[in-house]
mmCIF file of C-alpha atoms and ligand atoms in Angstrom:
data_model
loop_
_atom_site.group_PDB
_atom_site.id
_atom_site.type_symbol
_atom_site.label_atom_id
_atom_site.label_comp_id
_atom_site.label_asym_id
_atom_site.label_seq_id
_atom_site.Cartn_x
_atom_site.Cartn_y
_atom_site.Cartn_z
ATOM 1 C CA MET A 1 0.000 0.000 0.000
ATOM 2 C CA ILE A 2 1.165 3.502 -0.769
ATOM 3 C CA GLU A 3 2.019 5.696 2.230
ATOM 4 C CA LYS A 4 2.869 9.316 2.913
ATOM 5 C CA ASP A 5 5.019 10.456 5.844
ATOM 6 C CA LEU A 6 7.358 13.182 7.052
ATOM 7 C CA GLY A 7 11.015 12.322 7.518
ATOM 8 C CA PHE A 8 14.535 13.615 8.166
ATOM 9 C CA VAL A 9 17.432 12.591 5.940
ATOM 10 C CA LEU A 10 19.984 10.779 8.135
ATOM 11 C CA ARG A 11 22.330 9.466 5.475
ATOM 12 C CA ARG A 12 22.546 9.382 1.687
ATOM 13 C CA TYR A 13 24.716 7.876 -1.021
ATOM 14 C CA ASN A 14 24.575 7.739 -4.798
ATOM 15 C CA PHE A 15 23.508 4.539 -6.482
ATOM 16 C CA ARG A 16 24.458 3.783 -10.104
ATOM 17 C CA GLU A 17 24.407 6.810 -12.403
ATOM 18 C CA THR A 18 21.205 8.547 -11.478
ATOM 19 C CA SER A 19 19.727 7.158 -8.283
ATOM 20 C CA LEU A 20 20.062 7.926 -4.596
ATOM 21 C CA ILE A 21 19.772 5.593 -1.586
ATOM 22 C CA THR A 22 18.954 7.188 1.759
ATOM 23 C CA THR A 23 18.300 6.388 5.386
ATOM 24 C CA LEU A 24 15.373 8.450 6.710
ATOM 25 C CA TYR A 25 13.776 8.913 10.116
ATOM 26 C CA THR A 26 10.019 9.212 9.652
ATOM 27 C CA SER A 27 7.244 10.147 12.059
ATOM 28 C CA ARG A 28 5.167 6.955 11.755
ATOM 29 C CA PHE A 29 7.539 4.281 10.394
ATOM 30 C CA GLY A 30 10.671 5.244 12.332
ATOM 31 C CA LYS A 31 13.925 4.612 10.499
ATOM 32 C CA ILE A 32 13.532 3.420 6.912
ATOM 33 C CA ARG A 33 15.836 2.953 3.912
ATOM 34 C CA GLY A 34 14.632 4.177 0.542
ATOM 35 C CA ILE A 35 15.734 4.445 -3.063
ATOM 36 C CA PHE A 36 14.976 7.491 -5.211
ATOM 37 C CA LYS A 37 15.180 6.146 -8.759
ATOM 38 C CA GLY A 38 16.223 8.753 -11.288
ATOM 39 C CA PHE A 39 16.918 11.347 -8.604
ATOM 40 C CA TYR A 40 19.704 12.950 -10.663
ATOM 41 C CA THR A 41 17.554 13.200 -13.818
ATOM 42 C CA PHE A 42 15.722 16.112 -12.188
ATOM 43 C CA LYS A 43 12.367 14.364 -12.042
ATOM 44 C CA LYS A 44 9.597 16.718 -11.023
ATOM 45 C CA GLU A 45 8.493 14.195 -8.377
ATOM 46 C CA PHE A 46 11.607 15.051 -6.349
ATOM 47 C CA SER A 47 11.387 18.748 -5.559
ATOM 48 C CA SER A 48 13.702 18.477 -2.510
ATOM 49 C CA SER A 49 17.493 18.391 -2.674
ATOM 50 C CA LEU A 50 17.310 15.726 0.092
ATOM 51 C CA ASP A 51 20.276 17.242 1.882
ATOM 52 C CA ILE A 52 21.180 16.312 5.442
ATOM 53 C CA PHE A 53 19.369 18.806 7.734
ATOM 54 C CA THR A 54 16.138 18.783 5.757
ATOM 55 C CA LEU A 55 12.660 17.631 6.712
ATOM 56 C CA ASN A 56 10.630 16.317 3.781
ATOM 57 C CA GLU A 57 7.330 14.727 2.929
ATOM 58 C CA PHE A 58 7.752 11.392 1.199
ATOM 59 C CA VAL A 59 5.457 9.054 -0.717
ATOM 60 C CA PHE A 60 6.656 5.447 -0.627
ATOM 61 C CA TYR A 61 5.749 1.786 -0.847
ATOM 62 C CA PRO A 62 6.467 -0.181 2.363
ATOM 63 C CA LYS A 63 7.463 -3.797 1.745
ATOM 64 C CA LYS A 64 9.350 -6.610 3.454
ATOM 65 C CA SER A 65 12.687 -6.030 1.745
ATOM 66 C CA GLU A 66 15.016 -3.533 3.365
ATOM 67 C CA ILE A 67 15.012 -0.800 0.728
ATOM 68 C CA TRP A 68 11.683 0.802 -0.138
ATOM 69 C CA LEU A 69 10.853 2.617 -3.351
ATOM 70 C CA ILE A 70 10.205 6.321 -2.753
ATOM 71 C CA SER A 71 8.243 8.032 -5.509
ATOM 72 C CA HIS A 72 7.860 11.621 -4.255
ATOM 73 C CA ALA A 73 9.833 13.968 -2.007
ATOM 74 C CA ASP A 74 8.823 17.526 -1.125
ATOM 75 C CA LEU A 75 10.831 19.830 1.096
ATOM 76 C CA VAL A 76 9.033 20.856 4.324
ATOM 77 C CA SER A 77 11.826 22.511 6.365
ATOM 78 C CA ASP A 78 15.401 23.315 5.543
ATOM 79 C CA PHE A 79 17.602 23.765 8.612
ATOM 80 C CA SER A 80 20.131 25.595 6.460
ATOM 81 C CA TYR A 81 21.437 27.685 9.377
ATOM 82 C CA LEU A 82 23.135 24.501 10.607
ATOM 83 C CA ARG A 83 25.385 24.475 7.553
ATOM 84 C CA GLU A 84 26.637 27.972 8.323
ATOM 85 C CA ASP A 85 27.768 27.393 11.913
ATOM 86 C CA LEU A 86 30.266 24.591 12.571
ATOM 87 C CA PRO A 87 29.502 23.901 16.284
ATOM 88 C CA LYS A 88 25.752 23.820 15.559
ATOM 89 C CA ALA A 89 26.347 21.625 12.499
ATOM 90 C CA LYS A 90 28.312 19.172 14.657
ATOM 91 C CA VAL A 91 25.485 18.955 17.180
ATOM 92 C CA GLY A 92 22.890 18.521 14.415
ATOM 93 C CA ALA A 93 25.003 15.808 12.787
ATOM 94 C CA LEU A 94 25.469 14.044 16.127
ATOM 95 C CA LEU A 95 21.681 13.893 16.704
ATOM 96 C CA LEU A 96 21.093 12.422 13.254
ATOM 97 C CA ASN A 97 24.022 9.983 13.604
ATOM 98 C CA LEU A 98 22.621 8.768 16.899
ATOM 99 C CA LEU A 99 19.293 7.942 15.227
ATOM 100 C CA ASP A 100 21.082 6.310 12.308
ATOM 101 C CA LYS A 101 23.288 4.109 14.470
ATOM 102 C CA THR A 102 20.924 3.168 17.298
ATOM 103 C CA MET A 103 17.341 3.080 15.990
ATOM 104 C CA PRO A 104 16.085 -0.215 14.547
ATOM 105 C CA LEU A 105 14.332 -0.163 11.172
ATOM 106 C CA TRP A 106 10.545 0.273 11.093
ATOM 107 C CA ASP A 107 10.028 1.101 14.757
ATOM 108 C CA GLY A 108 8.049 4.354 14.741
ATOM 109 C CA ASN A 109 8.331 6.671 17.739
ATOM 110 C CA LEU A 110 6.485 9.958 17.237
ATOM 111 C CA GLN A 111 7.902 11.443 20.445
ATOM 112 C CA ILE A 112 11.484 10.898 19.276
ATOM 113 C CA PHE A 113 10.576 12.339 15.870
ATOM 114 C CA ASN A 114 9.097 15.452 17.542
ATOM 115 C CA LEU A 115 12.122 15.751 19.847
ATOM 116 C CA VAL A 116 14.495 15.790 16.853
ATOM 117 C CA ASN A 117 12.334 18.376 15.118
ATOM 118 C CA ASP A 118 12.175 20.599 18.233
ATOM 119 C CA CYS A 119 15.918 20.348 18.838
ATOM 120 C CA LEU A 120 16.930 21.075 15.225
ATOM 121 C CA ASN A 121 14.620 24.101 15.310
ATOM 122 C CA SER A 122 15.908 25.335 18.653
ATOM 123 C CA LEU A 123 19.517 25.156 17.420
ATOM 124 C CA LYS A 124 18.674 28.269 15.418
ATOM 125 C CA GLN A 125 18.611 30.473 18.508
ATOM 126 C CA ASP A 126 19.685 28.370 21.498
ATOM 127 C CA ASN A 127 23.123 27.400 22.733
ATOM 128 C CA GLU A 128 24.149 24.178 20.975
ATOM 129 C CA VAL A 129 25.695 22.616 24.087
ATOM 130 C CA LYS A 130 22.391 22.905 25.944
ATOM 131 C CA VAL A 131 20.398 21.598 22.956
ATOM 132 C CA LEU A 132 22.707 18.581 22.826
ATOM 133 C CA TYR A 133 22.435 17.492 26.449
ATOM 134 C CA VAL A 134 18.685 18.145 26.604
ATOM 135 C CA PHE A 135 18.235 16.060 23.454
ATOM 136 C CA LEU A 136 20.346 13.200 24.823
ATOM 137 C CA ILE A 137 18.607 13.115 28.216
ATOM 138 C CA LYS A 138 15.147 13.122 26.571
ATOM 139 C CA PHE A 139 16.226 10.640 23.895
ATOM 140 C CA LEU A 140 17.375 8.110 26.504
ATOM 141 C CA SER A 141 14.021 8.321 28.323
ATOM 142 C CA LEU A 142 12.000 7.972 25.109
ATOM 143 C CA SER A 143 14.027 5.032 23.826
ATOM 144 C CA GLY A 144 13.527 3.032 27.033
ATOM 145 C CA PHE A 145 16.986 3.527 28.589
ATOM 146 C CA LYS A 146 16.105 6.238 31.098
ATOM 147 C CA PRO A 147 18.973 6.634 33.587
ATOM 148 C CA GLU A 148 17.740 6.720 37.193
ATOM 149 C CA PHE A 149 18.622 9.919 39.060
ATOM 150 C CA ASN A 150 16.209 9.713 41.991
ATOM 151 C CA HIS A 151 16.682 6.453 43.872
ATOM 152 C CA CYS A 152 19.147 3.586 44.309
ATOM 153 C CA MET A 153 18.929 1.046 41.465
ATOM 154 C CA LYS A 154 19.414 -1.850 43.902
ATOM 155 C CA CYS A 155 17.497 -1.097 47.125
ATOM 156 C CA GLN A 156 15.141 1.603 45.721
ATOM 157 C CA LYS A 157 16.009 4.041 48.516
ATOM 158 C CA THR A 158 15.392 7.675 47.545
ATOM 159 C CA LEU A 159 18.696 9.532 47.583
ATOM 160 C CA ASP A 160 19.142 13.128 48.673
ATOM 161 C CA ASP A 161 22.596 13.360 50.139
ATOM 162 C CA GLU A 162 25.342 11.508 48.297
ATOM 163 C CA PHE A 163 25.054 10.578 44.628
ATOM 164 C CA TYR A 164 27.051 7.796 42.985
ATOM 165 C CA PHE A 165 26.268 6.891 39.392
ATOM 166 C CA SER A 166 26.930 3.483 37.823
ATOM 167 C CA VAL A 167 26.841 3.402 34.034
ATOM 168 C CA ALA A 168 26.550 -0.401 34.020
ATOM 169 C CA LYS A 169 23.614 -0.355 36.473
ATOM 170 C CA GLY A 170 21.993 2.523 34.578
ATOM 171 C CA GLY A 171 21.551 4.924 37.478
ATOM 172 C CA LEU A 172 22.322 5.948 41.009
ATOM 173 C CA VAL A 173 23.499 3.447 43.602
ATOM 174 C CA CYS A 174 23.520 4.227 47.343
ATOM 175 C CA ASN A 175 26.737 4.011 49.383
ATOM 176 C CA VAL A 176 25.656 0.695 50.971
ATOM 177 C CA CYS A 177 24.691 -1.089 47.753
ATOM 178 C CA GLY A 178 27.620 0.541 45.939
ATOM 179 C CA LYS A 179 30.215 -1.525 47.842
ATOM 180 C CA ASN A 180 30.091 -4.263 45.201
ATOM 181 C CA VAL A 181 29.673 -2.023 42.163
ATOM 182 C CA GLY A 182 32.854 -1.411 40.203
ATOM 183 C CA ASP A 183 32.124 1.654 38.109
ATOM 184 C CA LEU A 184 30.831 4.255 40.570
ATOM 185 C CA LYS A 185 31.267 7.908 39.746
ATOM 186 C CA LYS A 186 30.397 10.527 42.339
ATOM 187 C CA ILE A 187 28.211 13.310 40.957
ATOM 188 C CA THR A 188 27.133 16.553 42.584
ATOM 189 C CA LYS A 189 23.651 17.153 43.952
ATOM 190 C CA GLN A 190 23.244 20.092 41.602
ATOM 191 C CA ALA A 191 24.016 17.981 38.514
ATOM 192 C CA CYS A 192 21.759 15.170 39.717
ATOM 193 C CA ARG A 193 18.811 17.499 40.392
ATOM 194 C CA SER A 194 19.247 19.242 37.030
ATOM 195 C CA LEU A 195 19.297 15.904 35.176
ATOM 196 C CA LEU A 196 16.101 14.870 36.960
ATOM 197 C CA TYR A 197 14.477 18.213 36.130
ATOM 198 C CA ILE A 198 15.315 17.854 32.429
ATOM 199 C CA GLN A 199 13.954 14.282 32.407
ATOM 200 C CA ASN A 200 10.655 15.368 33.957
ATOM 201 C CA ASN A 201 9.865 18.670 32.251
ATOM 202 C CA ASP A 202 8.902 20.001 28.838
ATOM 203 C CA LEU A 203 11.377 21.847 26.678
ATOM 204 C CA SER A 204 9.620 25.183 27.364
ATOM 205 C CA LEU A 205 10.336 24.866 31.101
ATOM 206 C CA ILE A 206 13.868 23.545 30.580
ATOM 207 C CA ASP A 207 14.548 26.690 28.583
ATOM 208 C CA ARG A 208 14.630 28.658 31.844
ATOM 209 C CA LEU A 209 16.953 26.219 33.637
ATOM 210 C CA LYS A 210 20.415 27.626 34.306
ATOM 211 C CA VAL A 211 23.180 25.022 34.337
ATOM 212 C CA SER A 212 26.758 25.768 35.339
ATOM 213 C CA ARG A 213 29.672 24.789 33.165
ATOM 214 C CA SER A 214 30.886 22.246 35.725
ATOM 215 C CA CYS A 215 27.422 20.623 35.793
ATOM 216 C CA GLU A 216 27.457 20.436 32.014
ATOM 217 C CA GLU A 217 30.783 18.630 32.223
ATOM 218 C CA GLU A 218 29.232 16.101 34.609
ATOM 219 C CA PHE A 219 26.275 15.645 32.226
ATOM 220 C CA PHE A 220 28.519 14.910 29.262
ATOM 221 C CA TYR A 221 30.680 12.584 31.272
ATOM 222 C CA ILE A 222 27.642 10.479 32.250
ATOM 223 C CA LEU A 223 25.851 10.740 28.901
ATOM 224 C CA GLY A 224 28.956 9.954 26.860
ATOM 225 C CA ARG A 225 29.751 6.837 28.842
ATOM 226 C CA PHE A 226 26.106 5.768 29.066
ATOM 227 C CA LEU A 227 25.692 5.938 25.268
ATOM 228 C CA GLY A 228 28.967 4.072 24.794
ATOM 229 C CA TYR A 229 28.024 1.289 27.204
ATOM 230 C CA HIS A 230 24.336 0.767 26.399
ATOM 231 C CA PHE A 231 24.204 1.789 22.712
ATOM 232 C CA GLU A 232 27.825 1.262 21.561
ATOM 233 C CA PHE A 233 27.634 4.870 20.391
ATOM 234 C CA ASN A 234 30.975 6.595 20.987
ATOM 235 C CA ASP A 235 30.580 9.741 18.884
ATOM 236 C CA LEU A 236 29.982 11.863 21.984
ATOM 237 C CA ILE A 237 33.025 10.574 23.879
ATOM 238 C CA ASN A 238 35.140 10.985 20.746
ATOM 239 C CA SER A 239 33.749 14.377 19.723
ATOM 240 C CA ASP A 240 36.054 17.373 19.826
ATOM 241 C CA PHE A 241 33.394 20.046 20.100
ATOM 242 C CA PHE A 242 33.324 19.713 23.887
ATOM 243 C CA PRO A 243 37.048 19.728 24.629
ATOM 244 C CA VAL A 244 36.739 18.736 28.266
ATOM 245 C CA LEU A 245 35.376 15.283 27.444
ATOM 246 C CA PRO A 246 38.507 13.294 26.534
ATOM 247 C CA GLN A 247 40.228 14.646 29.610
ATOM 248 C CA LEU A 248 37.367 13.611 31.882
ATOM 249 C CA VAL A 249 37.155 10.185 30.351
ATOM 250 C CA SER A 250 40.830 9.449 30.812
ATOM 251 C CA GLN A 251 40.525 10.258 34.508
ATOM 252 C CA TYR A 252 37.861 7.654 34.970
HETATM 253 ZN ZN1 LIG B 301 20.861 0.963 47.738
#
């Protein structure tokens, strides 16, 4: 059956002389792979350039084989400002790479789709470091890997004094239960409370949250290692846009 859906271009490569194969993240079908036959013959059915950092409306034919035929593409939004600012472009590319590398095919998640759309839009005016950590914290919750920042993962005790985070356990561990846990990292109360606040509130409220530079460093330390351990996604740990990261990681 023929379908119509909105989608971001995550990845693209040329196929034979005139065609294009892409990976897209759509609102209803999740990640899909599609071929645009005759894309480089300037068919009128493809009015979008299908660049990275574009949102498009597609018409396609879902089937059991991995690559679907896409017959129409129309540009909906062009996040062209991302191509003019290198730090913002790196954050935008990291969001799309994360979807490309970690999302399974054909597993629609409208909330993740909306989160990507909101974050790419907010990169226009907001600080890219904040957009990145808010995206990552929300993404982990929405993809079912929500790190626990309120109570101990083992005994369920609510914690309000000392905070030790275990990447392997996926959250906080109290000082009693932590005796047998090998990868504990002490985090500050301020960082812990801010992470919890971001998990539990809408983007409009998070906008007003002030986070210190040292808290941001704690966020990226936890998020980078968490994504590496649970998703085998090391782009954040290896990225150079946040120069403090490699240094923090080597101290671990
Ligand atoms: Zn405990």
